[in-house]
mmCIF file of C-alpha atoms in Angstrom:
data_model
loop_
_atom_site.group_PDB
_atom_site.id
_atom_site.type_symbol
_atom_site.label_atom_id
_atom_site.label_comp_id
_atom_site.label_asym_id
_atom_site.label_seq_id
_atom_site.Cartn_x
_atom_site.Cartn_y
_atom_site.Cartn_z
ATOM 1 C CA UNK A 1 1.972 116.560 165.686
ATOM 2 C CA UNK A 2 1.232 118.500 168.822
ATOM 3 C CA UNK A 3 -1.043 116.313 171.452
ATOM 4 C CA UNK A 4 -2.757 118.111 174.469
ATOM 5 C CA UNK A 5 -2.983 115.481 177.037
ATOM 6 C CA UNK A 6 -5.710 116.420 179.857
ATOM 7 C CA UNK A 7 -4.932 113.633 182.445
ATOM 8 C CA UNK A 8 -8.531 114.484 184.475
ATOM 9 C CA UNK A 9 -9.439 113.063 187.795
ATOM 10 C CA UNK A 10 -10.310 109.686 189.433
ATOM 11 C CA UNK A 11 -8.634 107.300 187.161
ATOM 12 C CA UNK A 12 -8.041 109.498 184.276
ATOM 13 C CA UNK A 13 -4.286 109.772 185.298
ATOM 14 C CA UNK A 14 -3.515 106.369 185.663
ATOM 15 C CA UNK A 15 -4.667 105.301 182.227
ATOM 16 C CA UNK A 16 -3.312 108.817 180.529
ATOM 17 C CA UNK A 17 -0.200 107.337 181.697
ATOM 18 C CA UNK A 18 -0.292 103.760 179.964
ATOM 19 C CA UNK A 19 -1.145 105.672 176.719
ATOM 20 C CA UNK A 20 1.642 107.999 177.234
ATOM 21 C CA UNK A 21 3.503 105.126 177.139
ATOM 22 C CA UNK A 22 2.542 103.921 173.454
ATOM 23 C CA UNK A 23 2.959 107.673 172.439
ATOM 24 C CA UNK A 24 6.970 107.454 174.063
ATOM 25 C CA UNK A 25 6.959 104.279 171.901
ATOM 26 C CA UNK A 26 6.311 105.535 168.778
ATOM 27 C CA UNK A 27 7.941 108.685 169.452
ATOM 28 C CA UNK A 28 11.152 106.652 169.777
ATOM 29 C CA UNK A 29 10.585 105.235 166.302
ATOM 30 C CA UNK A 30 10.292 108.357 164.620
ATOM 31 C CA UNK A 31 7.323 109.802 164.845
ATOM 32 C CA UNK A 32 7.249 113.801 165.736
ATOM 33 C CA UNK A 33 5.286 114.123 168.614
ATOM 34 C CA UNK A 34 5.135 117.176 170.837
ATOM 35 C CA UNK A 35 3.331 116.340 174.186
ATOM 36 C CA UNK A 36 1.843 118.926 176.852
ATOM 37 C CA UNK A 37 -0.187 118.058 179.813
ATOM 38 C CA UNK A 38 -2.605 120.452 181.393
ATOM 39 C CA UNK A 39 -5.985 120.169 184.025
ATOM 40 C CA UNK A 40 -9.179 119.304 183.406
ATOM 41 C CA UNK A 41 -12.496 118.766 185.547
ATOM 42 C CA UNK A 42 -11.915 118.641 188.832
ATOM 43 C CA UNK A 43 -8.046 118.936 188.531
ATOM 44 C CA UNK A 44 -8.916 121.882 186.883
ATOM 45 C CA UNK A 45 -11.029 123.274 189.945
ATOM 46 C CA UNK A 46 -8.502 122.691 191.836
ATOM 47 C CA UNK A 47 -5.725 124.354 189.983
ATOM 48 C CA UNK A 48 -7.541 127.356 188.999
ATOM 49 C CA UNK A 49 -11.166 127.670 190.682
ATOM 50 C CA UNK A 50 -11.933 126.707 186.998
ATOM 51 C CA UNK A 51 -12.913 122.990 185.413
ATOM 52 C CA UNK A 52 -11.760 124.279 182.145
ATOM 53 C CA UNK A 53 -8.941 127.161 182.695
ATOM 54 C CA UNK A 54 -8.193 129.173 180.165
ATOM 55 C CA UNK A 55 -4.719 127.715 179.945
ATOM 56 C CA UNK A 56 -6.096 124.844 179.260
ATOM 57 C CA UNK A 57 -8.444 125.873 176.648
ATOM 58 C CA UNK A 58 -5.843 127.884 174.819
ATOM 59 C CA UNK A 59 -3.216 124.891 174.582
ATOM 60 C CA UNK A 60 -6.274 122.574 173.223
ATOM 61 C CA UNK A 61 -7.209 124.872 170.412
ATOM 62 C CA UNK A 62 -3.459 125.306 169.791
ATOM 63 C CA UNK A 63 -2.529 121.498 169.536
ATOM 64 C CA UNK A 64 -3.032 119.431 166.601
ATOM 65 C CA UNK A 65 -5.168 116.719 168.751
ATOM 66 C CA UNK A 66 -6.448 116.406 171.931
ATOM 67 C CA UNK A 67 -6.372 113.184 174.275
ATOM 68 C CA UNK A 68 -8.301 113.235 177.399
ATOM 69 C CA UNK A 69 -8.987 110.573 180.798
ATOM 70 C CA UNK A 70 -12.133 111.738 182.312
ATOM 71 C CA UNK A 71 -13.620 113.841 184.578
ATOM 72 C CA UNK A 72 -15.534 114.203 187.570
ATOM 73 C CA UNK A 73 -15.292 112.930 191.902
ATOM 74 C CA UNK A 74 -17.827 112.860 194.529
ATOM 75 C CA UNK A 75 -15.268 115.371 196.316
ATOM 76 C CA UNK A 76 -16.961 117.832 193.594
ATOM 77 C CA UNK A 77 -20.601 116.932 193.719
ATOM 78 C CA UNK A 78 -21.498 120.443 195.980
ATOM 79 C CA UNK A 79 -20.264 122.492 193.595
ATOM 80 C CA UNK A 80 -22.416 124.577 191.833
ATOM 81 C CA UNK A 81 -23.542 123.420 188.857
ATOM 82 C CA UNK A 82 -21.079 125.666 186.511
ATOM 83 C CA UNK A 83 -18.253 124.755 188.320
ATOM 84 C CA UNK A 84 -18.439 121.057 188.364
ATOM 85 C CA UNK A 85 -16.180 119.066 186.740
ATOM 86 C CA UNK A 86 -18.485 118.041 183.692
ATOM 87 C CA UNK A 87 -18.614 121.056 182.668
ATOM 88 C CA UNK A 88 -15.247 121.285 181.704
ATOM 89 C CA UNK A 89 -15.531 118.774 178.995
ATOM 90 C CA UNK A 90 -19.276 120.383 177.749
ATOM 91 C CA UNK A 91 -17.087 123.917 177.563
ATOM 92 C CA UNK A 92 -14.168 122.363 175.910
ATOM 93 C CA UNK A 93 -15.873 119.955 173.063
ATOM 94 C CA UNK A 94 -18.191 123.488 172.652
ATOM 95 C CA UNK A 95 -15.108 125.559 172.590
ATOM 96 C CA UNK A 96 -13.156 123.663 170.114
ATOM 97 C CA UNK A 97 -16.228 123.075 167.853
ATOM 98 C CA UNK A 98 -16.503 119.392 167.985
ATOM 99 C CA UNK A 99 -19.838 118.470 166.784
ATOM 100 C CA UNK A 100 -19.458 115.069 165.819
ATOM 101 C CA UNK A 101 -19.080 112.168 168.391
ATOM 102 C CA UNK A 102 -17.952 108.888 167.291
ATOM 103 C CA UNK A 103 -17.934 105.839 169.386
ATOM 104 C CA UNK A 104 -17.072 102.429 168.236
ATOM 105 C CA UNK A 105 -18.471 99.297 169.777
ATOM 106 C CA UNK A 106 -16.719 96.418 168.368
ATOM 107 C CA UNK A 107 -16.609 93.392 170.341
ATOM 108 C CA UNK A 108 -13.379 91.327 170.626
ATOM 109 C CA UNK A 109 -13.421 87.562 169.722
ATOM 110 C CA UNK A 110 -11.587 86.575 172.936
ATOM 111 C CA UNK A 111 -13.688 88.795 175.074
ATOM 112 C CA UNK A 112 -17.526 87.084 173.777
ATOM 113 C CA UNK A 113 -18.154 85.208 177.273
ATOM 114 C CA UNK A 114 -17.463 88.863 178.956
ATOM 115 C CA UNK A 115 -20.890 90.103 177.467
ATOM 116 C CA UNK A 116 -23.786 89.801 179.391
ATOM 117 C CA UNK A 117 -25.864 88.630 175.957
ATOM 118 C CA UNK A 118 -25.008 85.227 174.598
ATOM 119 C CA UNK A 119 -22.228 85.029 172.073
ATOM 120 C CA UNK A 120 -24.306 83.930 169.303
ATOM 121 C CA UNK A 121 -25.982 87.660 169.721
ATOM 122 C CA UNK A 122 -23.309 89.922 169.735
ATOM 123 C CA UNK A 123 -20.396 87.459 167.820
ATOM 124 C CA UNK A 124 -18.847 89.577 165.165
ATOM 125 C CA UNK A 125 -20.558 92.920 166.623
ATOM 126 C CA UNK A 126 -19.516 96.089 165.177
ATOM 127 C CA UNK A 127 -21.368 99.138 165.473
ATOM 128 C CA UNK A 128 -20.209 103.003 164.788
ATOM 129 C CA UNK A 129 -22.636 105.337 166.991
ATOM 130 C CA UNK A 130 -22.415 109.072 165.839
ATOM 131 C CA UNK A 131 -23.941 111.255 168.479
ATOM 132 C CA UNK A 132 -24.527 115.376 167.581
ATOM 133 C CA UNK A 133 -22.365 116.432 170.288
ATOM 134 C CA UNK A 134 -22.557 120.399 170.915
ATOM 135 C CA UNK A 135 -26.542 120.773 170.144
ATOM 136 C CA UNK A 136 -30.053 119.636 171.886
ATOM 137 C CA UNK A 137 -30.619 119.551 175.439
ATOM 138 C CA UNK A 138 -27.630 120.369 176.760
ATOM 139 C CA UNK A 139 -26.942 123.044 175.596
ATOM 140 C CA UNK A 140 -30.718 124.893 174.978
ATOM 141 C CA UNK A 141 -31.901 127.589 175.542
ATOM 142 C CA UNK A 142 -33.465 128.470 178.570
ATOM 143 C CA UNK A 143 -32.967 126.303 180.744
ATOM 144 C CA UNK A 144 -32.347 126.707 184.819
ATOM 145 C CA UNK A 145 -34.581 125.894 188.184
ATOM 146 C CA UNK A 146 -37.701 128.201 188.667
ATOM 147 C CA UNK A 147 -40.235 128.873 191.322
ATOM 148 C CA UNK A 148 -43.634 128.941 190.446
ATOM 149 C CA UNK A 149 -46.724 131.433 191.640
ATOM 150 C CA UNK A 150 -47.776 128.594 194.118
ATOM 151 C CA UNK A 151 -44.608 128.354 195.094
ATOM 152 C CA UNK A 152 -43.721 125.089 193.550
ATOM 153 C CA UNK A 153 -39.967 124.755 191.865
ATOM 154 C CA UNK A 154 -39.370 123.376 188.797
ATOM 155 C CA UNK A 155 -37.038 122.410 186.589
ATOM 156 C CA UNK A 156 -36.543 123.070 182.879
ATOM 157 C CA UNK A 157 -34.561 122.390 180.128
ATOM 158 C CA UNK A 158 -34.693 122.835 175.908
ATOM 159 C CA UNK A 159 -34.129 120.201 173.494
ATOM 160 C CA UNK A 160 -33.186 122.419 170.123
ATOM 161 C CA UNK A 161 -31.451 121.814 166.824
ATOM 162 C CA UNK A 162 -31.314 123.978 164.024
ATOM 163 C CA UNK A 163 -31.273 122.486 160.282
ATOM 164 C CA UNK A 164 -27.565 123.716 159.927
ATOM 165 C CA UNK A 165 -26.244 121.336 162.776
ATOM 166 C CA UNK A 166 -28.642 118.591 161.700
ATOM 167 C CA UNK A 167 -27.107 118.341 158.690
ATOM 168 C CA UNK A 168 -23.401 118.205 158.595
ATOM 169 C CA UNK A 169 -23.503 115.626 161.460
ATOM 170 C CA UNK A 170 -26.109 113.844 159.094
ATOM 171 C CA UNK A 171 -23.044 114.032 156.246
ATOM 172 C CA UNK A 172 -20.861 112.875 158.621
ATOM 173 C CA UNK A 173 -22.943 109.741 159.713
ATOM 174 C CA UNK A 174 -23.119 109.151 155.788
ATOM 175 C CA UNK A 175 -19.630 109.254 154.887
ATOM 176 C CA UNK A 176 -18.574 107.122 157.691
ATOM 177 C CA UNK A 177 -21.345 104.488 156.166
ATOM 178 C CA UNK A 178 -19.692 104.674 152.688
ATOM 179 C CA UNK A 179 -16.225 104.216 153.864
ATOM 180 C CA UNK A 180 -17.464 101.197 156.166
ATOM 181 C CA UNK A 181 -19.024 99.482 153.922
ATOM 182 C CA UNK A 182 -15.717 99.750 151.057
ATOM 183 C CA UNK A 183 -16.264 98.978 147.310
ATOM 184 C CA UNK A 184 -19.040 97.717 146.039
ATOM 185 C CA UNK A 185 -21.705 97.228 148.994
ATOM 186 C CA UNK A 186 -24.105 99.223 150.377
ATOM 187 C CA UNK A 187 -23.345 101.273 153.156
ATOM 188 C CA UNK A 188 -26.536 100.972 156.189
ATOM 189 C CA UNK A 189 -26.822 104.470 158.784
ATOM 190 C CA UNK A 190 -30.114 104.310 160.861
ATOM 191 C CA UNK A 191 -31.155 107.506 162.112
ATOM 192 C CA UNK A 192 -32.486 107.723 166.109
ATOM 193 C CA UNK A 193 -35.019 110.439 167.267
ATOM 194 C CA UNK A 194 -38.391 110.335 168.720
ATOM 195 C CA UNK A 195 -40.218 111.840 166.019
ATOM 196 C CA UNK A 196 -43.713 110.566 166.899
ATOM 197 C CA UNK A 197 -43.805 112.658 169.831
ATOM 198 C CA UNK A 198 -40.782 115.490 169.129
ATOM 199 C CA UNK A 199 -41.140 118.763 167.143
ATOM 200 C CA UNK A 200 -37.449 118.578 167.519
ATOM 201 C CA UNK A 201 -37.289 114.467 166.166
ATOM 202 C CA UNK A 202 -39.716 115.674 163.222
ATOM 203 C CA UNK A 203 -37.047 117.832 161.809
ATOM 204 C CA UNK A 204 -34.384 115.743 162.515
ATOM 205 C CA UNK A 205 -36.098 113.190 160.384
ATOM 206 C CA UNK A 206 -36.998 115.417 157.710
ATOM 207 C CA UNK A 207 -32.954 116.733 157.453
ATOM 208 C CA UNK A 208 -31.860 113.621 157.536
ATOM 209 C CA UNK A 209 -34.074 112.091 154.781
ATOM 210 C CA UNK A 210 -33.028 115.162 152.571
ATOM 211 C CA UNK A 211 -29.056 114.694 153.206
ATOM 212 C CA UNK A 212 -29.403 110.815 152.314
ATOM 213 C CA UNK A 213 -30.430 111.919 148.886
ATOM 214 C CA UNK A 214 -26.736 112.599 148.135
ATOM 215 C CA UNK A 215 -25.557 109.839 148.957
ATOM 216 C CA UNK A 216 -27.232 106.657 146.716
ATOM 217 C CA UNK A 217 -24.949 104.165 148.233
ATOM 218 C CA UNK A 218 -26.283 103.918 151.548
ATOM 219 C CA UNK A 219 -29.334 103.161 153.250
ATOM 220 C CA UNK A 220 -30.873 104.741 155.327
ATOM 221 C CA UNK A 221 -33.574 103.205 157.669
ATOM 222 C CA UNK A 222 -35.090 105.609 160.803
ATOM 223 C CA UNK A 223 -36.201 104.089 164.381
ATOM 224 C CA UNK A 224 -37.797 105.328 167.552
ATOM 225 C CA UNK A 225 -34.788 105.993 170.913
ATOM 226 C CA UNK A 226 -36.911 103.342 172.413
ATOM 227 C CA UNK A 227 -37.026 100.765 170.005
ATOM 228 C CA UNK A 228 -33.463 101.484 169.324
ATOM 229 C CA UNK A 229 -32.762 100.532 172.807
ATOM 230 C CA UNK A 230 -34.534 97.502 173.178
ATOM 231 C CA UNK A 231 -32.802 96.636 169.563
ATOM 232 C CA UNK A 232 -29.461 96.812 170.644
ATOM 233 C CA UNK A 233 -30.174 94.416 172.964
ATOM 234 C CA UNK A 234 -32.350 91.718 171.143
ATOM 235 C CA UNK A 235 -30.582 91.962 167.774
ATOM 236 C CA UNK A 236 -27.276 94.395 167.540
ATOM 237 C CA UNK A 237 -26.079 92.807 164.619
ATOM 238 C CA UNK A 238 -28.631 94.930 162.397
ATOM 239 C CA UNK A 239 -27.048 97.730 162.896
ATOM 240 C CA UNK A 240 -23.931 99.798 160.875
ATOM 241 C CA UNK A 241 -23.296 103.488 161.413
ATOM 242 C CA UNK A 242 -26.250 104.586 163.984
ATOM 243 C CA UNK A 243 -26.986 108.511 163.849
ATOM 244 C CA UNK A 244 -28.619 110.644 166.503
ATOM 245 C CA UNK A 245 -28.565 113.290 168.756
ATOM 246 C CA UNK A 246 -27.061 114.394 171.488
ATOM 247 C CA UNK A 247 -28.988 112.792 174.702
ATOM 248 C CA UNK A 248 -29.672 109.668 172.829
ATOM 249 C CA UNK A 249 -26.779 109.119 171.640
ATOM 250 C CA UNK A 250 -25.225 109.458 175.456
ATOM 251 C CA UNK A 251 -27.858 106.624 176.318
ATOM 252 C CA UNK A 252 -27.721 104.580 173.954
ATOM 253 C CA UNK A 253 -23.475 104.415 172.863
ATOM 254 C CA UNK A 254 -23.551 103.587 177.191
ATOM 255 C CA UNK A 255 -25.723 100.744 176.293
ATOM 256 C CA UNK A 256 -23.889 99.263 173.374
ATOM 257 C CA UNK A 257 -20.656 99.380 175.793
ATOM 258 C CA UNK A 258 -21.657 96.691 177.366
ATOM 259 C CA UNK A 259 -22.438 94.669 174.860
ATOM 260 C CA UNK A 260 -19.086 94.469 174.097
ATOM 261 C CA UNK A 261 -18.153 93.072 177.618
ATOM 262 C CA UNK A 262 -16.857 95.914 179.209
ATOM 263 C CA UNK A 263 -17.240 99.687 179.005
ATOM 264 C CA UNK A 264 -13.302 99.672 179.311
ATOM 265 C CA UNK A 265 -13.390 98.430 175.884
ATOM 266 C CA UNK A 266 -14.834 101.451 174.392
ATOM 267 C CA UNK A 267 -12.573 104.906 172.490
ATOM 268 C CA UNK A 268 -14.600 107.734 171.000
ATOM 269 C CA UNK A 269 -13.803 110.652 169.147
ATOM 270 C CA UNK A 270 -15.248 113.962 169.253
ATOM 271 C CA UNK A 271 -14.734 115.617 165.350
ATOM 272 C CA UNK A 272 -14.486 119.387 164.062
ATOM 273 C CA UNK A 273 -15.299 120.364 160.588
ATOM 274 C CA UNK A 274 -11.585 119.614 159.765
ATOM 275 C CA UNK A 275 -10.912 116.582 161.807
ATOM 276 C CA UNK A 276 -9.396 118.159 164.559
ATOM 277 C CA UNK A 277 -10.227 115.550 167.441
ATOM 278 C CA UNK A 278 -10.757 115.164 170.887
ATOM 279 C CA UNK A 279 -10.284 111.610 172.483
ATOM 280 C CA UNK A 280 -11.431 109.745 175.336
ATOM 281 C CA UNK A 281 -12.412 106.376 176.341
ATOM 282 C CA UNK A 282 -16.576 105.956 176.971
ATOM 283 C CA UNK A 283 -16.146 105.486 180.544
ATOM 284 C CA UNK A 284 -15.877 107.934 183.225
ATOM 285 C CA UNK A 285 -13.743 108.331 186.001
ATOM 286 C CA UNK A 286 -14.689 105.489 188.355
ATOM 287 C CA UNK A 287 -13.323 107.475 191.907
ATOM 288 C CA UNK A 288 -14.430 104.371 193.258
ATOM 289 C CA UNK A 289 -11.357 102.451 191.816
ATOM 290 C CA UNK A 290 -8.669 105.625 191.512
ATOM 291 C CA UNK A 291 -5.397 104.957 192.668
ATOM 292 C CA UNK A 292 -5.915 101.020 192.831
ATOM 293 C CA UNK A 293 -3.714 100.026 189.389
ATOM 294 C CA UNK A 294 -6.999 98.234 188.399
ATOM 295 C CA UNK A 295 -8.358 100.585 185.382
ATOM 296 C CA UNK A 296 -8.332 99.269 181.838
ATOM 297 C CA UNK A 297 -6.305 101.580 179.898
ATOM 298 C CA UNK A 298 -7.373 99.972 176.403
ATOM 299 C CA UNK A 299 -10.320 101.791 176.000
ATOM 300 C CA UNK A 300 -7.760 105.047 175.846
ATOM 301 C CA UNK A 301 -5.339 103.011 173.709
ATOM 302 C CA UNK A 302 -7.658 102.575 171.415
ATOM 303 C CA UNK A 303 -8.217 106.301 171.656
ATOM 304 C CA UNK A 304 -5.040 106.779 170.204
ATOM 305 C CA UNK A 305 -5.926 104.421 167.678
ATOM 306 C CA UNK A 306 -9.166 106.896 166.306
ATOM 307 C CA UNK A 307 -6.507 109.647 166.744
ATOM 308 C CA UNK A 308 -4.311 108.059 164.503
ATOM 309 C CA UNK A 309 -6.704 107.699 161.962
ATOM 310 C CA UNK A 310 -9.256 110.591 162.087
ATOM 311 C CA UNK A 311 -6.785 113.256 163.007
ATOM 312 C CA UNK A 312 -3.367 112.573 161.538
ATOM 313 C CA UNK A 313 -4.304 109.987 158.650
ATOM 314 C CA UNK A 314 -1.753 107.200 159.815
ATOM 315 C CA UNK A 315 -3.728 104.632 159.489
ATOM 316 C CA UNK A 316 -0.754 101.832 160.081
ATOM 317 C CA UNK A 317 -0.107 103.435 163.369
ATOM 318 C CA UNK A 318 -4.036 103.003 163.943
ATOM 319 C CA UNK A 319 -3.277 99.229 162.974
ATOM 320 C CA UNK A 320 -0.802 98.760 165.110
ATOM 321 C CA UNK A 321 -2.097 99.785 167.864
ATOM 322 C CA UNK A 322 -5.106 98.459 167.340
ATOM 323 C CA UNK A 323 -3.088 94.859 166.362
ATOM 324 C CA UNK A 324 -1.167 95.172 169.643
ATOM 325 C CA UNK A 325 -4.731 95.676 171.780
ATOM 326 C CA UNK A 326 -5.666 92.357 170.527
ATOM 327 C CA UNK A 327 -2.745 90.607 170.649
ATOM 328 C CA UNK A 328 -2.593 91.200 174.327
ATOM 329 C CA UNK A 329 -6.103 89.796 174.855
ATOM 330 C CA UNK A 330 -4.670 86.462 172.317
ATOM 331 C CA UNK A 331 -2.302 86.210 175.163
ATOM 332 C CA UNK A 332 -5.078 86.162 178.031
ATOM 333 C CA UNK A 333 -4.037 89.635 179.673
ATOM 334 C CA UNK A 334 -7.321 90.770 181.745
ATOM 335 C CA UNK A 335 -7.515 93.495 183.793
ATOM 336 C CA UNK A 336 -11.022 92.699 186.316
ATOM 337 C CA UNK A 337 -13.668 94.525 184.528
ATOM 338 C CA UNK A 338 -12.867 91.841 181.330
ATOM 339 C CA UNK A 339 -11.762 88.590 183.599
ATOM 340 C CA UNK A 340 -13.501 85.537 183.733
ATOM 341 C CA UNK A 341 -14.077 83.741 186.603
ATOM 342 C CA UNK A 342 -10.602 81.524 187.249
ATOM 343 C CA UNK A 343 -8.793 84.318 184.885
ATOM 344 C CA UNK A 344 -5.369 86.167 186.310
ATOM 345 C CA UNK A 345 -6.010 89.582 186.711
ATOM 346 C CA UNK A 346 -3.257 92.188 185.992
ATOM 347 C CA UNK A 347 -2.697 95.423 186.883
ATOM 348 C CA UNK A 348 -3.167 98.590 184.670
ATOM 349 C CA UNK A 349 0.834 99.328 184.501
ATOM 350 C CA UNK A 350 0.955 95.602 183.746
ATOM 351 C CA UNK A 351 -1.821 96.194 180.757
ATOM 352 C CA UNK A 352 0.412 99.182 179.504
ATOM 353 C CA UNK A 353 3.244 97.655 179.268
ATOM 354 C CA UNK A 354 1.902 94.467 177.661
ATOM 355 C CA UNK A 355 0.234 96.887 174.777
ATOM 356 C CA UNK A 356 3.764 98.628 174.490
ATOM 357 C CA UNK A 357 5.623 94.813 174.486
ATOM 358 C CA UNK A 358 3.176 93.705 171.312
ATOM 359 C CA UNK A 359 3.363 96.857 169.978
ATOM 360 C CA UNK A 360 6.813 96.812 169.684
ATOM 361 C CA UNK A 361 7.466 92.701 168.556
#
């Protein structure tokens, strides 16, 4: 089990190094770990003149999994555009293939009063968003900065999908539904675009509508981006697995995050054909806060918990970790971003080691 660990800038080190810490623990138990660290982002820049260096690259697509911090610092904001940190992470989840993005937003019983909604709204709240992660804007075709004959610039970008990578994210999205929902109940995936204004959406709709034919157990209801939004807020409970592409899924699994409290709170993994994972809490890397021990780490715990599961197919480890998350909230352990007013707040080490301690018991 060979994990590439891409520590990243900002806070990206500091809560690598709490999950590092559950790795050592269950490394110490038995399980074969092999662990190599290498830069990312703006570490990367400053390594090698490169936010993804080859090195880099070569030891992802050579390890079994890949856990990442995050990227990015004002320090790196004149860079041109290709060499910014961010594009590290586009180049890497295109270069290893990872078309399938899934982030959880599940919202912890002892963490209700840390949501801005009431706790009658989001109560019980869990929600899989699968965002199409190497197609549609971002990476179209052309795209760039252009002057104009009357000398006005403009920008430019291409929102494109083909049918190909509309529909094995669409499989995805319905296979996630059927294993959600267990035996005997129907599995629920509603599908995001803007097809009442998109070429682009009207495909999307049509693919996905033709892929939910194989699969009788679920249902499958479609909705505009914008009423999406404004349903995640008024109602989130209605939804299961939600399916869409790549820029709406950005907006709209940063939305959901904090309707779980905190975007702290929130792991993803980014999928291959075969599994074959990258992982990385929601958030990003907060300069603002670096080097102050006051990250949450559980968001990239919790990494390790989809890493567990999607990757290697331990799903006890996944447990466990997942078990020792909450049994550290049971004990009131807040780091700021989840602490209510009167609450201690600990540190990030502290949060580590209190994940580790549970763990462990």
């Amino acid at each position: 089990m060979k994990i590439a660990i891409l520590p990243g800038d900002g806070i990206g080190p500091e809560i690598i190094a709490q999950a590092a810490k559950v790795l050592e623990a269950l490394r110490r138990e038995g399980l074969p770990l092999e662990l190599e660290y290498a830069p990312i982002g703006g570490a990367g820049y400053d390594a090698s003149g490169d936010p993804l260096p080859d090195a880099t690259l070569k030891l992802a697509q050579q390890s079994d999994a890949v856990l990442l911090g995050a990227v990015g610092g004002y320090q790196y904001d004149a860079l041109p555009r290709l060499l910014r940190p961010e594009q590290g992470l586009l180049r890497i989840r295109k270069g290893l293939n990872l078309f399938a993005n899934l982030r959880p937003a599940m919202l912890y019983p002892e963490l209700a009063n840390a949501s801005p909604l009431r706790p009658e709204v989001v109560s019980g709240l869990d929600i899989m968003i699968l965002r199409e992660l190497t197609g549609d804007i971002y990476f179209g075709q052309p795209r760039g900065i252009r002057t104009l004959d009357n000398g006005e610039r403009q920008g430019f970008d291409t929102m494109v999908y083909s049918e190909s990578e509309i529909s094995r994210v669409a499989h995805v999205g319905f296979q996630i539904a059927i294993k959600r929902a267990g035996e005997n109940r129907m599995g629920k995936v509603c599908s995001v675009d803007k097809a009442n204004v998109l070429d682009t959406s009207m495909l999307w709709r049509e693919i996905v509508t033709a892929v939910a034919k194989e699969y009788p157990t679920v249902e499958l209801s479609h909705m505009y981006v914008d009423n999406a939004a404004m349903q995640l807020v008024r109602a989130p409970k209605q939804f299961d697995v939600i399916l869409t592409g790549n820029i709406f899924g950005d907006i709209l699994s940063d939305e959901a995050s904090m309707l779980t409290g905190s975007i702290g709170m929130l792991p993803s993994a980014s999928l291959d054909a075969n599994n074959k994972g990258l992982y990385e809490p929601c958030h990003g890397s907060a300069p603002d806060i670096a080097g102050k021990n006051i990250a949450n780490p559980l968001a990239t715990i919790l990494s390790l918990a989809m890493m567990m599961r999607y990757t290697f197919a331990h799903v006890n480890i996944a447990q466990r970790i997942e078990s020792a998350v909450r049994k550290a909230l049971q004990q009131g352990l807040r780091t700021a971003d989840i602490a209510e007013a009167g609450m201690e707040k600990i540190s990030t080490d502290a949060m580590g080691d209190a994940v580790v301690a549970t763990l462990l018991n």
